[in-house]
Structures are given as C-alpha cells and as structure tokens.
Short mmCIF file of C-alpha atoms and ligand atoms in Angstrom, two decimals:
data_model
loop_
_atom_site.label_atom_id
_atom_site.label_comp_id
_atom_site.label_asym_id
_atom_site.label_seq_id
_atom_site.Cartn_x
_atom_site.Cartn_y
_atom_site.Cartn_z
CA MET A 1 180.46 89.49 128.75
CA GLU A 2 179.90 92.61 126.75
CA ILE A 3 178.37 95.23 129.04
CA SER A 4 175.63 97.27 127.42
CA THR A 5 176.23 100.85 127.21
CA ASN A 6 172.62 102.03 126.34
CA ASN A 7 171.32 103.61 129.09
CA SER A 8 167.75 103.03 128.42
CA VAL A 9 166.38 100.88 131.05
CA TRP A 10 164.59 98.75 128.26
CA GLN A 11 167.94 97.79 126.58
CA LYS A 12 169.65 97.55 130.12
CA ASP A 13 167.43 94.98 131.03
CA ARG A 14 167.36 93.26 127.67
CA ALA A 15 171.28 93.02 127.73
CA HIS A 16 171.64 91.96 131.29
CA VAL A 17 168.45 90.45 132.97
CA LEU A 18 167.73 86.59 132.55
CA HIS A 19 164.03 86.49 132.75
CA PRO A 20 162.37 83.13 133.80
CA GLN A 21 159.61 81.66 131.55
CA THR A 22 160.36 83.98 128.49
CA ASP A 23 160.47 83.15 124.89
CA PHE A 24 163.89 84.55 124.17
CA SER A 25 163.32 83.94 120.33
CA SER A 26 160.84 87.31 120.59
CA PHE A 27 162.41 88.70 123.78
CA HIS A 28 165.47 89.87 121.45
CA ASP A 29 163.22 91.84 119.54
CA GLU A 30 160.49 93.01 121.65
CA GLY A 31 162.34 93.27 125.09
CA SER A 32 160.15 93.67 128.26
CA GLN A 33 157.45 96.06 129.30
CA VAL A 34 158.98 98.05 132.09
CA ILE A 35 156.75 98.71 135.11
CA GLU A 36 157.62 101.81 136.63
CA SER A 37 155.38 102.32 139.81
CA ALA A 38 152.46 100.68 141.15
CA LYS A 39 149.39 101.59 143.50
CA GLY A 40 146.40 99.68 144.70
CA VAL A 41 145.54 97.05 141.71
CA HIS A 42 147.19 99.01 139.38
CA VAL A 43 150.96 99.18 137.57
CA THR A 44 151.74 101.62 135.36
CA ASP A 45 154.68 101.32 132.93
CA THR A 46 157.23 103.50 131.29
CA LYS A 47 155.17 104.37 128.62
CA GLY A 48 152.50 105.70 130.89
CA ARG A 49 150.26 102.70 130.35
CA LYS A 50 147.88 102.15 133.81
CA LEU A 51 147.54 98.34 133.89
CA LEU A 52 145.09 96.30 136.19
CA ASP A 53 147.39 93.63 137.94
CA GLY A 54 145.03 91.10 137.67
CA ILE A 55 147.82 88.52 139.19
CA GLU A 56 148.99 90.49 141.98
CA GLY A 57 152.69 90.74 141.05
CA LEU A 58 153.10 86.98 140.76
CA TRP A 59 150.49 86.20 142.98
CA CYS A 60 152.33 87.73 146.28
CA VAL A 61 150.95 91.57 146.30
CA ASN A 62 147.62 90.32 148.38
CA ILE A 63 146.98 93.39 149.83
CA GLY A 64 147.56 95.71 146.83
CA HIS A 65 150.49 97.88 146.18
CA GLY A 66 152.00 100.97 147.82
CA ARG A 67 150.35 100.13 151.23
CA LYS A 68 151.54 102.77 153.69
CA GLU A 69 150.72 100.54 156.85
CA MET A 70 153.09 97.85 155.10
CA ALA A 71 156.02 100.47 154.45
CA GLU A 72 155.86 101.91 157.98
CA ALA A 73 156.09 98.46 159.64
CA ILE A 74 159.01 97.47 157.63
CA SER A 75 160.59 100.33 158.42
CA LYS A 76 160.16 100.16 162.14
CA GLN A 77 161.11 96.45 162.20
CA VAL A 78 164.63 97.19 159.93
CA MET A 79 165.37 100.11 162.48
CA GLN A 80 164.67 97.86 165.21
CA MET A 81 166.79 94.93 163.81
CA GLN A 82 166.84 94.17 160.12
CA TYR A 83 168.05 90.51 160.18
CA TYR A 84 169.05 87.83 162.69
CA ASN A 85 169.66 84.08 161.89
CA PRO A 86 167.35 81.48 163.29
CA PHE A 87 170.13 78.60 162.88
CA GLY A 88 170.80 76.63 166.37
CA HIS A 89 169.62 77.88 169.44
CA SER A 90 169.04 81.67 167.84
CA THR A 91 165.86 83.46 167.17
CA ASN A 92 164.73 86.97 167.11
CA ILE A 93 161.35 88.17 168.69
CA SER A 94 159.48 88.59 165.16
CA ALA A 95 160.48 84.98 163.99
CA ALA A 96 158.54 83.51 167.40
CA GLU A 97 155.85 85.88 167.23
CA LEU A 98 154.94 84.90 163.81
CA ALA A 99 155.26 81.35 164.17
CA HIS A 100 153.16 81.43 167.15
CA TRP A 101 150.58 83.55 164.92
CA LEU A 102 150.64 81.08 161.91
CA SER A 103 150.47 78.15 164.46
CA CYS A 104 146.95 79.51 165.96
CA ASN A 105 145.58 80.44 162.44
CA ALA A 106 147.09 77.05 160.13
CA PRO A 107 144.91 74.64 159.57
CA GLY A 108 144.32 71.69 162.21
CA GLU A 109 147.26 70.77 164.21
CA LEU A 110 150.01 72.38 162.05
CA ASN A 111 151.99 74.30 164.70
CA HIS A 112 155.56 74.46 163.59
CA VAL A 113 156.98 76.73 161.23
CA TYR A 114 160.03 76.66 158.88
CA TYR A 115 160.78 79.77 157.14
CA THR A 116 162.22 79.79 153.58
CA CYS A 117 162.80 82.49 151.16
CA GLY A 118 159.99 81.58 148.79
CA GLY A 119 157.96 79.01 147.30
CA SER A 120 160.17 77.00 145.56
CA THR A 121 162.49 76.71 148.69
CA ALA A 122 159.40 75.79 150.64
CA ASN A 123 158.45 72.84 148.64
CA ASP A 124 162.18 71.63 148.19
CA ALA A 125 162.14 72.00 152.06
CA ALA A 126 159.02 69.95 152.26
CA VAL A 127 160.33 67.07 150.05
CA ARG A 128 163.25 66.96 152.30
CA LEU A 129 161.53 66.83 155.29
CA VAL A 130 158.79 64.10 154.30
CA HIS A 131 162.00 61.75 153.34
CA TYR A 132 163.88 62.47 156.46
CA TYR A 133 160.53 61.73 158.37
CA ASN A 134 160.17 58.60 156.51
CA THR A 135 163.48 57.61 157.28
CA ILE A 136 163.70 58.01 160.87
CA ARG A 137 160.42 55.77 160.50
CA GLY A 138 162.45 53.44 159.05
CA LEU A 139 160.72 53.54 155.81
CA HIS A 140 163.77 53.86 153.63
CA ARG A 141 161.69 53.13 150.53
CA LYS A 142 158.89 55.07 151.09
CA LYS A 143 160.03 58.28 149.19
CA LYS A 144 157.97 58.94 145.91
CA ILE A 145 156.22 61.95 145.61
CA ILE A 146 152.97 62.27 143.52
CA SER A 147 152.24 66.07 141.91
CA ARG A 148 149.73 66.58 139.42
CA ASN A 149 150.03 67.88 135.60
CA TYR A 150 149.87 71.73 135.21
CA ALA A 151 150.76 72.26 139.09
CA TYR A 152 153.41 74.93 139.65
CA HIS A 153 155.63 74.01 142.40
CA GLY A 154 158.65 76.55 141.35
CA ALA A 155 161.65 76.81 139.89
CA THR A 156 164.58 75.41 142.06
CA TYR A 157 165.75 72.07 140.96
CA VAL A 158 163.26 69.73 143.05
CA ALA A 159 160.48 72.21 142.87
CA ALA A 160 160.96 72.36 139.28
CA GLU A 161 160.39 68.83 138.74
CA LEU A 162 157.48 68.67 141.20
CA THR A 163 155.91 71.50 138.23
CA GLY A 164 153.71 69.57 136.05
CA ILE A 165 154.04 72.39 133.22
CA HIS A 166 156.13 70.14 131.67
CA ALA A 167 157.16 72.09 128.71
CA THR A 168 158.82 74.46 130.93
CA LYS A 169 161.33 71.81 131.85
CA ASN A 170 162.15 71.16 128.00
CA SER A 171 166.06 70.82 127.38
CA PHE A 172 166.90 71.49 130.93
CA ASP A 173 168.57 68.67 132.98
CA ARG A 174 166.43 67.30 135.29
CA VAL A 175 166.77 65.42 138.99
CA ALA A 176 164.50 63.38 141.05
CA GLN A 177 162.43 61.68 137.98
CA ASP A 178 162.84 58.77 139.69
CA ILE A 179 160.76 59.79 142.82
CA ILE A 180 158.52 62.45 141.21
CA HIS A 181 155.18 61.34 139.63
CA HIS A 182 152.37 63.23 137.94
CA ILE A 183 148.76 62.49 137.75
CA SER A 184 146.02 64.38 135.80
CA ALA A 185 145.11 67.74 137.30
CA ALA A 186 141.87 68.44 138.39
CA ASP A 187 140.24 70.91 136.17
CA MET A 188 136.34 71.32 135.78
CA TYR A 189 137.21 72.99 132.42
CA ALA A 190 138.39 69.60 131.35
CA LYS A 191 135.54 67.48 132.72
CA PRO A 192 134.19 65.63 129.72
CA ALA A 193 130.35 66.98 129.20
CA TYR A 194 129.10 63.31 129.49
CA TRP A 195 130.22 62.99 133.43
CA SER A 196 128.84 64.94 136.18
CA GLU A 197 130.98 66.57 138.65
CA THR A 198 131.05 63.71 141.14
CA GLU A 199 132.02 61.30 138.19
CA TYR A 200 134.62 63.37 137.10
CA CYS A 201 135.76 63.61 140.97
CA ASP A 202 135.48 59.63 141.16
CA PHE A 203 137.72 59.10 137.82
CA LEU A 204 140.45 61.47 139.57
CA VAL A 205 140.66 59.99 142.64
CA GLN A 206 140.49 56.53 141.31
CA GLU A 207 143.48 57.63 139.31
CA PHE A 208 145.28 58.60 142.30
CA ASP A 209 144.73 55.47 143.81
CA ASP A 210 145.70 53.30 140.98
CA ARG A 211 148.92 55.19 140.40
CA ILE A 212 149.90 54.39 144.23
CA GLN A 213 148.92 50.82 143.69
CA GLN A 214 151.35 50.99 140.69
CA LEU A 215 154.21 52.65 142.43
CA GLY A 216 153.63 50.45 145.63
CA PRO A 217 152.16 52.23 148.71
CA ASP A 218 155.21 51.43 150.65
CA ASN A 219 157.15 53.69 147.96
CA VAL A 220 154.88 56.37 148.08
CA ALA A 221 155.41 59.20 150.74
CA ALA A 222 153.44 62.00 149.69
CA PHE A 223 150.96 63.74 147.60
CA ILE A 224 151.70 67.84 146.55
CA ALA A 225 148.91 69.80 145.65
CA GLU A 226 147.70 73.57 145.10
CA PRO A 227 144.28 73.82 146.46
CA ILE A 228 143.36 75.67 143.29
CA MET A 229 145.97 75.54 140.66
CA GLY A 230 147.58 79.03 140.09
CA ALA A 231 149.89 79.37 137.37
CA GLY A 232 148.73 75.99 135.60
CA GLY A 233 145.63 78.11 134.60
CA VAL A 234 143.78 78.78 137.92
CA LEU A 235 142.03 75.67 137.71
CA ILE A 236 139.21 74.68 140.39
CA ALA A 237 138.74 71.23 141.02
CA PRO A 238 135.35 69.25 141.56
CA ALA A 239 133.66 69.71 144.78
CA SER A 240 135.11 67.35 147.36
CA TYR A 241 138.01 66.30 145.33
CA ASN A 242 140.63 67.63 148.07
CA LYS A 243 138.97 66.13 151.12
CA ARG A 244 138.76 62.99 149.07
CA MET A 245 142.41 63.20 148.16
CA HIS A 246 143.49 63.68 151.28
CA SER A 247 141.58 60.59 152.66
CA VAL A 248 143.35 58.56 150.09
CA CYS A 249 146.67 59.80 151.41
CA LYS A 250 145.52 58.69 154.83
CA LYS A 251 144.57 55.23 153.59
CA TYR A 252 148.10 54.69 152.54
CA ASP A 253 150.01 56.47 155.31
CA MET A 254 151.07 59.17 153.16
CA LEU A 255 151.59 63.04 154.03
CA TYR A 256 149.61 65.73 152.21
CA ILE A 257 151.45 68.65 151.15
CA ALA A 258 149.20 71.49 150.56
CA ASP A 259 150.95 74.17 148.36
CA GLU A 260 149.24 77.28 149.46
CA VAL A 261 151.71 79.81 148.09
CA VAL A 262 148.46 81.22 145.66
CA THR A 263 145.51 80.57 148.08
CA ALA A 264 146.63 81.40 151.48
CA PHE A 265 146.97 84.65 153.48
CA GLY A 266 143.56 86.07 152.75
CA ARG A 267 143.22 85.64 148.83
CA LEU A 268 140.19 83.28 149.08
CA GLY A 269 138.83 85.20 152.35
CA GLU A 270 140.58 83.06 154.38
CA TRP A 271 143.89 82.51 155.95
CA PHE A 272 144.33 79.12 154.65
CA ALA A 273 142.13 77.49 152.02
CA SER A 274 142.94 73.76 152.65
CA GLU A 275 140.82 73.84 155.99
CA ASN A 276 138.48 76.68 156.00
CA ILE A 277 137.15 76.54 152.03
CA TYR A 278 138.21 72.60 151.27
CA ASP A 279 137.78 71.22 154.90
CA TYR A 280 141.05 69.07 155.01
CA HIS A 281 143.94 69.12 157.06
CA PRO A 282 147.31 68.87 155.42
CA ASP A 283 150.12 67.40 157.33
CA ILE A 284 152.63 70.40 155.76
C1 PLP B 1 151.66 77.36 143.99
C2 PLP B 1 153.03 78.04 143.71
N1 PLP B 1 154.05 77.24 144.61
C3 PLP B 1 155.57 77.73 144.44
C4 PLP B 1 155.49 78.66 143.79
C5 PLP B 1 157.19 79.10 143.86
O1 PLP B 1 157.00 80.34 144.54
P1 PLP B 1 158.56 81.25 144.54
O2 PLP B 1 158.43 82.03 143.11
O3 PLP B 1 158.46 82.38 145.61
O4 PLP B 1 159.58 80.50 144.58
C6 PLP B 1 154.75 79.77 142.93
C7 PLP B 1 155.00 80.41 142.28
O5 PLP B 1 154.17 81.25 141.75
C8 PLP B 1 153.39 79.29 143.11
O6 PLP B 1 152.41 79.95 142.42
#
C-alpha cells in the first residue's frame, strides 16, 4: 500500500485510518474533522472550533474530558502494576476489588463479573455464555436470541448481527442469521397517535410473545435490549415496557441481557438503569 507523504494530520488520517460507520463516497473529498483537545463537555478541533460533545465521545466519557482525578488514578495504577492477566487462577487486586464493587452495585443478584475490552466483546461473550448455559442444562436447541430493530450492540461479528440498524450490514458477510431475530424497536416517537402509551406497549409485548411462539419457546434462549436505545436514535420505550418484556422472558425460561453500555455508570443518574429506573433485574 502507498504511504502518504503529506504530513498534515487530515491527510494522514484520510490515507490510513479505516473509519467505522463512514460514507466513503464523501469521505475521500471531505476527510475528517480532527479533534485536537477536550475539556469538560467540549472538544476543540484543529480549526479552533470549540464544539459541545453531545454524545460524550461515543457515550463513554461520562465524567467529562480532562479530569485530573482520573489521570492521577490511572497514573498511580500504572506505576503500581499496569496489567496482569486474569486467566486460570490468576488475578490482581484491582480486578478483584472492582468486581466486588460492581457486584454490590449491580441489579438484583448479579454478582459475577467477566471483564471484556468493550461493549461489542461484552455482547459476544454474553451470547456465548447464554449458549453454554443452555448446553449444560441439556437444552441444546434453546439457542436463539431476540434483538430489536434499531438496536446497537457493537461491531464484532456476532454483536453486528445483534445490531438492528440493518443498513450497517449491507454488503458484509453475515454470521448467526439463523439464531438472531429482530422485533420492533420500542420507540415512543413511533407510537401511532391513535394508541395510548399502554396500548402501544401492549402491542410491543404481544409482538415479542408472538415471535417466541413462532420460533418455539424451546428454541429461544434470550432477549437482548438497551434500556434506552442509544445509537438507534436515543429512543425511549413506553413506561413499563422493559419490566413487561422481562416478565415475558421469565414466562418462557429465557435470559434477559440488558445492554447497559450507554445507560449505566451514572449516565442516567444511577449506577444501572435496569433496576433503579426501570425496575427489573436482568440476568446478564
Ligand atoms: C448499547 C451499545 N452496546 C454496545 C456497544 C459497542 O461497544 P464498543 O464500541 O465498546 O464495542 C455500543 C457502542 O456504542 C453501544 O452503544
């Protein structure tokens, strides 16, 4: 591959960075906005424009940019021990302490932590665990996962298939299409005007139940959902939707995977949204 000889950051980026979720027809001419620095809720680009970081980086800068306390904590940890692996019977103090803290603050009886590198790998791991769980229960056919249109669950192979923003999969090879199925998004903006909020919720819950019946309850292992859909448009479900979908899962011996990549760790004012805001206890 030809290496860019132009030294501007903009050119280097255009020549060498493979951006996710990008329209390459215009990217070649326009390139990227280059963010140079960030402080609090703002980012500044190389043209000197100060911009409000409305989606917190990519939902992950929940305490704001440039926090001295965070820099100091990271520095202290790196100097003490920057990494050690958790394979087999090996652990480290931070991994154990954080898992304990998470267990004390996670919804319901959730009390085990499996560390991953991000949201996509967390969702891939969740699907593997669900499958493994049903295998050891002898339920070898109970492997299907129900997700929703407009859901965003990540960009690894299985997480991309769980994702319900279907256009992002155009032209890519697909995996797990036989086990992953999508139902409607829960989106109050899409509620027909002639339905009350409760009627809309009834429709969504019935659609879920019908899909499980259609696929066969013995074949359906889990439901995955963001308490509030993030990338799909910040879509808020009707009141009691999350709790009622959880009840349907319990009725059919299904697990409920709450993808709280965007809603947990204080973004909605609580450590986790599922229990504290929506009053249900996910299984994963
Ligand atoms: C709800 C949700 N799940 C999963 C992911 C994927 O996370 P990551 O980009 O860390 O793989 C995202 C990313 O924005 C997300 O919004």
